[in-house]
Structures are given as C-alpha cells and as structure tokens.
CSV table of C-alpha atoms in Angstrom, one decimal:
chain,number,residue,atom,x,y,z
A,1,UNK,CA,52.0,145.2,273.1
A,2,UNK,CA,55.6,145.7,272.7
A,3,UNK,CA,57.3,147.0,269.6
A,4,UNK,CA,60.0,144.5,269.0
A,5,UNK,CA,61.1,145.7,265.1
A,6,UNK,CA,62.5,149.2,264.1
A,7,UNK,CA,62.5,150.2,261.0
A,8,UNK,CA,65.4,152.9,259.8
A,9,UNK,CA,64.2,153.5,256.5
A,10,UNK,CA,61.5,155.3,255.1
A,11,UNK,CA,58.5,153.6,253.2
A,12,UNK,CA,59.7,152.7,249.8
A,13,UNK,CA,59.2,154.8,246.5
A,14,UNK,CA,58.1,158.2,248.6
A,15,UNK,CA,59.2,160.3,245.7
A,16,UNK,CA,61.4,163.3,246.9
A,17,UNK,CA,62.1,161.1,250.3
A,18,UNK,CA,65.4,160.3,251.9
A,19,UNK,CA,66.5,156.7,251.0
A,20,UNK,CA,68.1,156.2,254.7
A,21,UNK,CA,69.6,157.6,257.2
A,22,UNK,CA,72.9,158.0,256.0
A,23,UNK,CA,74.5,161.6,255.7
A,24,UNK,CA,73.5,163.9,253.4
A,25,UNK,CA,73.9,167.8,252.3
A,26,UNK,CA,70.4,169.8,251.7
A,27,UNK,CA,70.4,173.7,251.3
A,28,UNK,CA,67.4,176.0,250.9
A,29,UNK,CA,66.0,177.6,248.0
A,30,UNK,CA,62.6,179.9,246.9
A,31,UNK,CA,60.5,177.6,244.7
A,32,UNK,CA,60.2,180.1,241.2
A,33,UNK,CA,57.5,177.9,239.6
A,34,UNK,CA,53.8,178.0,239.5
A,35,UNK,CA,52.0,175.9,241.9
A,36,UNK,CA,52.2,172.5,241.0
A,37,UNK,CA,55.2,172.6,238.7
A,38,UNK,CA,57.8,171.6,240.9
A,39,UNK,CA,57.2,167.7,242.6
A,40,UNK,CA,59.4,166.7,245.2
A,41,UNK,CA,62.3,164.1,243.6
A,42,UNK,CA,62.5,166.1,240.8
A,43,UNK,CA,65.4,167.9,239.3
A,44,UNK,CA,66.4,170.8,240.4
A,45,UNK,CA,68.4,173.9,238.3
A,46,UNK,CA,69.2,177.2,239.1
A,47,UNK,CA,66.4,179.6,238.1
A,48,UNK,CA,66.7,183.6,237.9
A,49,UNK,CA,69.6,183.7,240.4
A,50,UNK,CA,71.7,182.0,242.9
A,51,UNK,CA,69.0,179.9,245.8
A,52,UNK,CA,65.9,179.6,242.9
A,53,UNK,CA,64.5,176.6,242.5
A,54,UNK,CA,63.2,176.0,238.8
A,55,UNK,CA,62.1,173.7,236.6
A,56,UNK,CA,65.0,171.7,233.6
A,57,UNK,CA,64.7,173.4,230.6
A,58,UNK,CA,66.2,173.2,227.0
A,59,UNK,CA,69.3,175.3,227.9
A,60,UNK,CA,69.9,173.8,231.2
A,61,UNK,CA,73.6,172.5,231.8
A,62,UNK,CA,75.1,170.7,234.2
A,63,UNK,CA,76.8,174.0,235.6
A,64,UNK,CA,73.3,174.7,236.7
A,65,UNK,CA,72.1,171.4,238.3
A,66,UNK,CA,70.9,172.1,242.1
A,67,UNK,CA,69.8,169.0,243.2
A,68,UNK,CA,67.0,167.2,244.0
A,69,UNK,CA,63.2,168.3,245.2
A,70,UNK,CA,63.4,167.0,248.8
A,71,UNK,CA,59.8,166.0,250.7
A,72,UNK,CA,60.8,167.9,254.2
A,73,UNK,CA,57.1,166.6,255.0
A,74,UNK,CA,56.3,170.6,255.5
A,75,UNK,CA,54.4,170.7,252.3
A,76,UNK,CA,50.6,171.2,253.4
A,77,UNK,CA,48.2,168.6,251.7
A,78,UNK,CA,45.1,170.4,250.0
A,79,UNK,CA,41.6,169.4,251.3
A,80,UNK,CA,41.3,166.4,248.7
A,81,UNK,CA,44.5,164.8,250.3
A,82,UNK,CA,47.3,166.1,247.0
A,83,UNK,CA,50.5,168.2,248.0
A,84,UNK,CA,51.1,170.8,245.8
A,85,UNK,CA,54.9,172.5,245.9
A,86,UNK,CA,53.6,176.6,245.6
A,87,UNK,CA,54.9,179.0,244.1
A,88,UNK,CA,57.3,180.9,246.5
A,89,UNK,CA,57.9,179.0,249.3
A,90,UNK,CA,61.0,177.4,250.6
A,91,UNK,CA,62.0,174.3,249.7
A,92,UNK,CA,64.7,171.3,250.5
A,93,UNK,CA,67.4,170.6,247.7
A,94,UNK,CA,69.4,167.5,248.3
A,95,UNK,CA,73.0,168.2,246.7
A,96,UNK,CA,74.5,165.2,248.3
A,97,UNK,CA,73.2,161.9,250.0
A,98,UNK,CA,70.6,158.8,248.9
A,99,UNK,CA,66.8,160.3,248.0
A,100,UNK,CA,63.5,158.5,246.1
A,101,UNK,CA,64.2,160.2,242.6
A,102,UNK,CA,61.2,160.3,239.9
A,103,UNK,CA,61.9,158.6,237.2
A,104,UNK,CA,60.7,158.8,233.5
A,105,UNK,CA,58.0,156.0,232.7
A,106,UNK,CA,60.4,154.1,230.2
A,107,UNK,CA,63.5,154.0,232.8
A,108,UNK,CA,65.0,151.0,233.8
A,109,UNK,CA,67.0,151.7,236.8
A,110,UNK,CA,69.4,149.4,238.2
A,111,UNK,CA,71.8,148.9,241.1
A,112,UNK,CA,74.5,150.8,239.9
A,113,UNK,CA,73.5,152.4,236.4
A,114,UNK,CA,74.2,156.1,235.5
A,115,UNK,CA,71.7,158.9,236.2
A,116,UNK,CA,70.4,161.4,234.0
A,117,UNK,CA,68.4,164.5,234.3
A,118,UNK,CA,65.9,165.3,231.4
A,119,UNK,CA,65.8,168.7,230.1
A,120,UNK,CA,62.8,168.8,227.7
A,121,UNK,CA,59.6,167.4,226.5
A,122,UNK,CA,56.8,166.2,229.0
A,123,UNK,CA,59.5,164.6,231.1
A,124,UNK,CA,61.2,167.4,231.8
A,125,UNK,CA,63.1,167.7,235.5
A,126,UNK,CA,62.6,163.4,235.7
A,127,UNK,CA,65.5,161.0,236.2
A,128,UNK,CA,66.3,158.4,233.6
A,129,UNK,CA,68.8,155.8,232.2
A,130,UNK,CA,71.1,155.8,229.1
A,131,UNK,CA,68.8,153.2,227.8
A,132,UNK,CA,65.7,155.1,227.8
A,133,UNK,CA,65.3,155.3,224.4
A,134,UNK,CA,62.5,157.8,224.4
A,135,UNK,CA,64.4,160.1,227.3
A,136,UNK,CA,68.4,159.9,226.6
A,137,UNK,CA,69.0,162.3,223.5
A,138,UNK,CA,67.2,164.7,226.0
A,139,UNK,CA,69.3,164.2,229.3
A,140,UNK,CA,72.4,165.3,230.8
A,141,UNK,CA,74.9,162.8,232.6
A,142,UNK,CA,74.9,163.8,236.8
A,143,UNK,CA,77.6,162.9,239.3
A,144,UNK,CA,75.5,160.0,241.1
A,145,UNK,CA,74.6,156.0,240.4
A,146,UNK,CA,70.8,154.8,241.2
A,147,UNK,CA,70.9,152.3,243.8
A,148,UNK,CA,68.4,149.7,243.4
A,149,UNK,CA,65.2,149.6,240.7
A,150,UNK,CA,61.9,151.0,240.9
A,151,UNK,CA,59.5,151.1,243.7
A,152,UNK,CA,56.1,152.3,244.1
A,153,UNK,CA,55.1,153.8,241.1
A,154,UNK,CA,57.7,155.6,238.8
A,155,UNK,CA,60.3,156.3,241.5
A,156,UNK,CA,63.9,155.0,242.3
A,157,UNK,CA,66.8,155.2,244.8
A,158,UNK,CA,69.7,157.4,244.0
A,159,UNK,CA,72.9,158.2,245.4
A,160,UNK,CA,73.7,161.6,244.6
A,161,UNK,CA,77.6,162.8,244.8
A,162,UNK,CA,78.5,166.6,244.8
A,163,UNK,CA,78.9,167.8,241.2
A,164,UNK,CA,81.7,169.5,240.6
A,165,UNK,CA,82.4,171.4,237.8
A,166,UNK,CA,85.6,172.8,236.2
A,167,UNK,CA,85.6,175.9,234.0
A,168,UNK,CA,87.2,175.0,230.3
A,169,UNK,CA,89.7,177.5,231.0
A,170,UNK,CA,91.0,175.7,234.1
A,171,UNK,CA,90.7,172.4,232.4
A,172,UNK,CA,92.4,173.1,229.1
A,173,UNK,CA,95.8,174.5,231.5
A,174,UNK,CA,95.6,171.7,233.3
A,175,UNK,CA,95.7,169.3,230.3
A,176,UNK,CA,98.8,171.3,228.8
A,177,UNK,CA,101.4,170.5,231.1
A,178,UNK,CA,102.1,173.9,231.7
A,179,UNK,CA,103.9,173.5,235.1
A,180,UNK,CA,104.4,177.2,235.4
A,181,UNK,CA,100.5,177.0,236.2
A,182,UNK,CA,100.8,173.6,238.5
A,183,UNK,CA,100.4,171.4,235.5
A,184,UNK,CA,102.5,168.6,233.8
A,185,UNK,CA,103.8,165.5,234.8
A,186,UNK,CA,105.3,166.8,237.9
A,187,UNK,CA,109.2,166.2,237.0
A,188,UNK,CA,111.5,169.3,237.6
A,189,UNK,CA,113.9,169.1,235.1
C-alpha cells in the first residue's frame, strides 16, 4: 500500500511537544528537581544558577522565566509505561517557537489570548488565562499568545516570543528624555 497523506504536525495535546515545524530556539539545562517534579510543557525558571531547570515558585519573576519543559522524546518510560523527568539529567527548554503547554484545569485558552505562568499553589509551573479565576492572582504575564484551545487533556498550543527584559535603571533613563544618554524625542535643538 502506498502512503498518499503526510502529516507535518505532531499528534495533538503531547504536552511538552512541538506544535509544528516552524523555527524555534531550545537550549539545554540540568533538571534541579526531584524525580517527577518537573513534566515536559511546564514552566520553566532559573534555579540555583545560570542552565538549572527548576520548578515556579512564590518569588519567581519574570527576570527568571526559562522557558518551557520540551519532550525531546529522550525521556525513558518506566516499566509501567509513565515518563518521569529525573533529577539531574539534561533537558530541552523551548525559549522561542510553538510547543503543547500544560495548562491549569480552569483555563480557557483561545486563539490569541495572553499566557500566564503560575507561580504557587498546586498549579504551580502550569499555563493559564487572565480569566482563570482560581489561577490569575497567582500568575505572571509572559511574552507569547496561545494559539488555538485545548486538546487532549489539560494542554494547549502556545506561541512563545523571546522575553526580553529591561533593568528599571535602563528604563527609567530612557523615559526621561535625557538625550545625553540616547533618550528624548530625538530633536537637536
């Protein structure tokens, strides 16, 4: 039999998947949590130091957003068929590109709406919406858009941007219009 149809997209909702085939930007890091802790399409912050994967916590920021928990397919399964993330190894960290995020149970994701990373509670490291009413107070704003609702299970496309972050010192000169320091309107009076 011939194969007549090719599909150029992974199966939909594989948490921690790439959306398509479109570029994307993924570096390396060493998973710091317990086995288990990390899942891939979750958030990922800086842990101890630069290239440590960790968990979302309380004090997280958004100066300290990684990415997202990339399925590279190396994770082994275990002999009763779950993938577990352990402790030390090295895992993928999308920074930029279109992934299967996991989302927070009472998310509502929709072609175009804001994503958020939760920082606390049970839902820590998920993805939600500014209408989660159970989630929001507990979530940080990132620089990407979901791209389409829920599939399997709680997961959802998102198209993730690189997050750029300017130090308050930098921003407050800029918004001065001190032109000695490259600011202002740009007239030279």
């Amino acid at each position: 039999m011939k194969q007549l149809n090719y599909n150029f997209a992974p199966d939909l909702g594989v948490a921690g998947g790439l959306y398509d085939l479109t570029g994307y930007v993924c570096d390396s890091f060493c998973n710091a949590e317990k086995d288990g802790v990390l899942k891939h399409g979750m958030c990922i912050v800086t842990g101890s130091a630069a290239g440590i994967a960790a968990l979302p916590t309380k004090d997280s920021t958004i100066s300290n957003f990684e990415g997202i928990l990339v399925n590279g397919l190396t994770t082994e399964h275990s002999m009763d068929g779950s993938v577990v993330v352990k402790e030390g190894t090295t895992v993928g960290v999308l920074k930029q590109g279109r992934i299967w995020a996991r989302v927070a149970a009472d998310a509502v994701p929709a072609n175009g709406k804001a994503v958020y990373f939760i920082i606390k509670g049970d839902n820590a490291g998920l993805f939600t919406t500014s209408d989660d009413d159970t989630n929001a107070s507990n979530a940080i704003a990132i620089n990407a858009k979901f791209i389409g609702g829920k599939g399997s299970s709680d997961v959802a496309p998102v198209e993730l941007y690189p997050t750029m972050v300017v130090p308050s010192s930098v921003a407050q000169t800029n918004n001065t219009g001190d032109q000695s320091q490259g600011g202002g309107n740009g007239n030279s009076n």
